[in-house]
Tab-separated table of C-alpha atoms in Angstrom:
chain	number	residue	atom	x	y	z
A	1	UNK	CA	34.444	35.307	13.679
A	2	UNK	CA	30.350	35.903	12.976
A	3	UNK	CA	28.942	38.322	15.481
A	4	UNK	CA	26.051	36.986	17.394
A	5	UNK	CA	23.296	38.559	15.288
A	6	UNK	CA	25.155	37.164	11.845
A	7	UNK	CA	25.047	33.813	14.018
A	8	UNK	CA	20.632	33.788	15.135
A	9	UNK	CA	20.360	34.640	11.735
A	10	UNK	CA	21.828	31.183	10.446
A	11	UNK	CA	18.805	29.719	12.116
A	12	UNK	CA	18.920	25.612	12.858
A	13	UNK	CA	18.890	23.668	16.201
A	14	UNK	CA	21.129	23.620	19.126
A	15	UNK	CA	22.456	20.259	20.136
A	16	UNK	CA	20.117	20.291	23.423
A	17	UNK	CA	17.106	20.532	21.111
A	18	UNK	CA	18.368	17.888	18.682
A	19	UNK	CA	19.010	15.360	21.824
A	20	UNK	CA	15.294	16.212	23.347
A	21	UNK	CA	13.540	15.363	19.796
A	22	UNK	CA	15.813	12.231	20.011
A	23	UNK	CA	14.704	11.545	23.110
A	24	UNK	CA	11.267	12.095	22.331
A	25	UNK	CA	11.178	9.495	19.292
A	26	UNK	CA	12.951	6.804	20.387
A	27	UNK	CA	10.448	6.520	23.606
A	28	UNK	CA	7.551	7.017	20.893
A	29	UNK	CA	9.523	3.760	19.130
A	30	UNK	CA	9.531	1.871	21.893
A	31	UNK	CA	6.172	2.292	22.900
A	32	UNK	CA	5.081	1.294	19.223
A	33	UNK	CA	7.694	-1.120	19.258
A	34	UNK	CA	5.870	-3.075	22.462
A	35	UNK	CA	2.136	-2.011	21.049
A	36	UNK	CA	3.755	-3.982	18.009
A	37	UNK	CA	4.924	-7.258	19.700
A	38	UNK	CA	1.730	-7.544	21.956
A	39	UNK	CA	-0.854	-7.536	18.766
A	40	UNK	CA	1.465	-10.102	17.045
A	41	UNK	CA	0.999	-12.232	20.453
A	42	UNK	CA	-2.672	-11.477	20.208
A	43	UNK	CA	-3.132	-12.795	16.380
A	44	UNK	CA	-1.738	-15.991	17.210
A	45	UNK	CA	-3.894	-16.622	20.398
A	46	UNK	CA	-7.167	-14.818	18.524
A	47	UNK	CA	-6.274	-17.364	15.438
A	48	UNK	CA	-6.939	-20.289	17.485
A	49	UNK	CA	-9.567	-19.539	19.006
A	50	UNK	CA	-10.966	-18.838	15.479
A	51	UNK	CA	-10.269	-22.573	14.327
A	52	UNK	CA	-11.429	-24.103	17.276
A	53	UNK	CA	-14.462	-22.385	16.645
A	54	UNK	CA	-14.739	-23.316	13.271
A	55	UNK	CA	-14.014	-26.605	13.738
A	56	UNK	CA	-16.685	-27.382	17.046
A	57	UNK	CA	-19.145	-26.010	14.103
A	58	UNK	CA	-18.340	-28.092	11.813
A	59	UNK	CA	-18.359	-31.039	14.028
A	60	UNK	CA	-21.994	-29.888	15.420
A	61	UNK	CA	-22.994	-30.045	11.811
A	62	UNK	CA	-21.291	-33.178	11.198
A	63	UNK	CA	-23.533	-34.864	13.401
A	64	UNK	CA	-26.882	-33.043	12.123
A	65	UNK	CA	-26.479	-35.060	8.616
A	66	UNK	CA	-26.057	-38.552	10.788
A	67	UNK	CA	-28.778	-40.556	11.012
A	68	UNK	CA	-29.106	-42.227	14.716
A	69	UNK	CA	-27.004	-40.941	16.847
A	70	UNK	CA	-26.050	-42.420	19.788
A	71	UNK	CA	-25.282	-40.836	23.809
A	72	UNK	CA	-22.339	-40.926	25.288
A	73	UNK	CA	-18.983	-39.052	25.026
A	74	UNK	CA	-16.277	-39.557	21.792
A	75	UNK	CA	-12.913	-37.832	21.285
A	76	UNK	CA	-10.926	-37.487	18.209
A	77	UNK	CA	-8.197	-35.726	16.187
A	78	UNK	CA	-8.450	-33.536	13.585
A	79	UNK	CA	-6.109	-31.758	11.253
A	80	UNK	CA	-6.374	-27.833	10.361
A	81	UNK	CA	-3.861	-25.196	10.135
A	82	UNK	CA	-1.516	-27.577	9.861
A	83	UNK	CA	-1.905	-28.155	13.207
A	84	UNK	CA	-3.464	-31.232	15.082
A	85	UNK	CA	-6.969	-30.249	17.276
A	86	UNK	CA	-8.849	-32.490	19.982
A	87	UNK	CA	-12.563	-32.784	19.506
A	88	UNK	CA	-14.309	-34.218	22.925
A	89	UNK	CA	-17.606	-35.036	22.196
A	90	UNK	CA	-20.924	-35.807	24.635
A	91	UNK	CA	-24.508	-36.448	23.365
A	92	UNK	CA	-26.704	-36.597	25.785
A	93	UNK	CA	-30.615	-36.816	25.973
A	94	UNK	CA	-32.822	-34.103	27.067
A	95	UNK	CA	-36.120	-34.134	28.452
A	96	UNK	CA	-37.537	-33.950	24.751
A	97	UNK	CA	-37.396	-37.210	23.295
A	98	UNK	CA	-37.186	-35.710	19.951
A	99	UNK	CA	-34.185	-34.165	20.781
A	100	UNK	CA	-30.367	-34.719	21.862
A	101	UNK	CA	-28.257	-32.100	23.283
A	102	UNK	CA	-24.427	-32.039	22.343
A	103	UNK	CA	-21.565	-30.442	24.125
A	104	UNK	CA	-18.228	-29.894	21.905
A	105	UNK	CA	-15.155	-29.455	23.257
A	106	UNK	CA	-12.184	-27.971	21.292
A	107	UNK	CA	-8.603	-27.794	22.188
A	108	UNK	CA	-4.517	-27.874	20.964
A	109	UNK	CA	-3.466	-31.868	20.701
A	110	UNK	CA	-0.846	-30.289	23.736
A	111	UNK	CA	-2.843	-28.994	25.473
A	112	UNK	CA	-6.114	-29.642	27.714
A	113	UNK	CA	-7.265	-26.327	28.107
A	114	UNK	CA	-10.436	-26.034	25.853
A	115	UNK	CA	-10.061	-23.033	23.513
A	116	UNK	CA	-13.907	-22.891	22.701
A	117	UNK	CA	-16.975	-25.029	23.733
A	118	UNK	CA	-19.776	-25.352	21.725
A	119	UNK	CA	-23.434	-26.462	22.718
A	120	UNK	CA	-26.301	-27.733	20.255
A	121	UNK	CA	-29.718	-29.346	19.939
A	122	UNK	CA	-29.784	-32.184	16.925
A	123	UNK	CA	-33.373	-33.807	16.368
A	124	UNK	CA	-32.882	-37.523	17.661
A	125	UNK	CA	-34.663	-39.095	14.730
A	126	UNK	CA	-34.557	-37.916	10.976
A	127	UNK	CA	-37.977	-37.605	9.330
């Protein structure tokens, strides 16, 4: 049998210390773990709102290269992302008669809740 001074010489960990470390990392794992899962959450949501802003721009410059445009509201479906989008429309006039104010609306084809909104000026007659 090793005498107790042959045995602290050994060195190592107990089991209680071995069982706290344990302890330790797996609640630092699950912490990252959840950090983890809510970013990946976050990208998705962040990602659409990206699109829908890209795409209200690119409507609002759409209608800067039209000649004549008319007031009123217009809706349509686009494709991006592989993914179908609702554009909602509304030219309206402002108290410049040079000028037309339009209000884009962007959201998921299922759903109405307007990801991003978009508001421009666009000369009402090209030189």
């Amino acid at each position: 049998m090793a005498s107790p001074r042959t045995r602290s010489a050994m060195g190592g960990f107990t089991l209680l210390e071995i069982m706290v470390a344990m302890a330790v990392f797996a609640t630092l794992a699950a912490a990252v773990l959840s950090a983890s899962q809510y970013v990946i959450k976050q990208r998705g949501a962040v990602e659409a709102r990206l699109f829908a802003a890209w795409l209200a721009d690119n409507r609002l410059n759409e209608l800067r290269l039209q000649p004549g445009l008319a007031t009123g509201q217009q809706q349509q479906v686009v494709s991006m992302d592989q993914r179908d989008w609702v554009l909602h429309q509304h030219i309206s006039a402002t108290g410049d008669p040079n000028l037309l104010q339009v209000d884009i609306q962007v959201s998921p084809a299922n759903s109405t809740h307007a990801l991003h909104r978009a508001r421009g000026w666009i000369l009402a007659v090209h030189e």
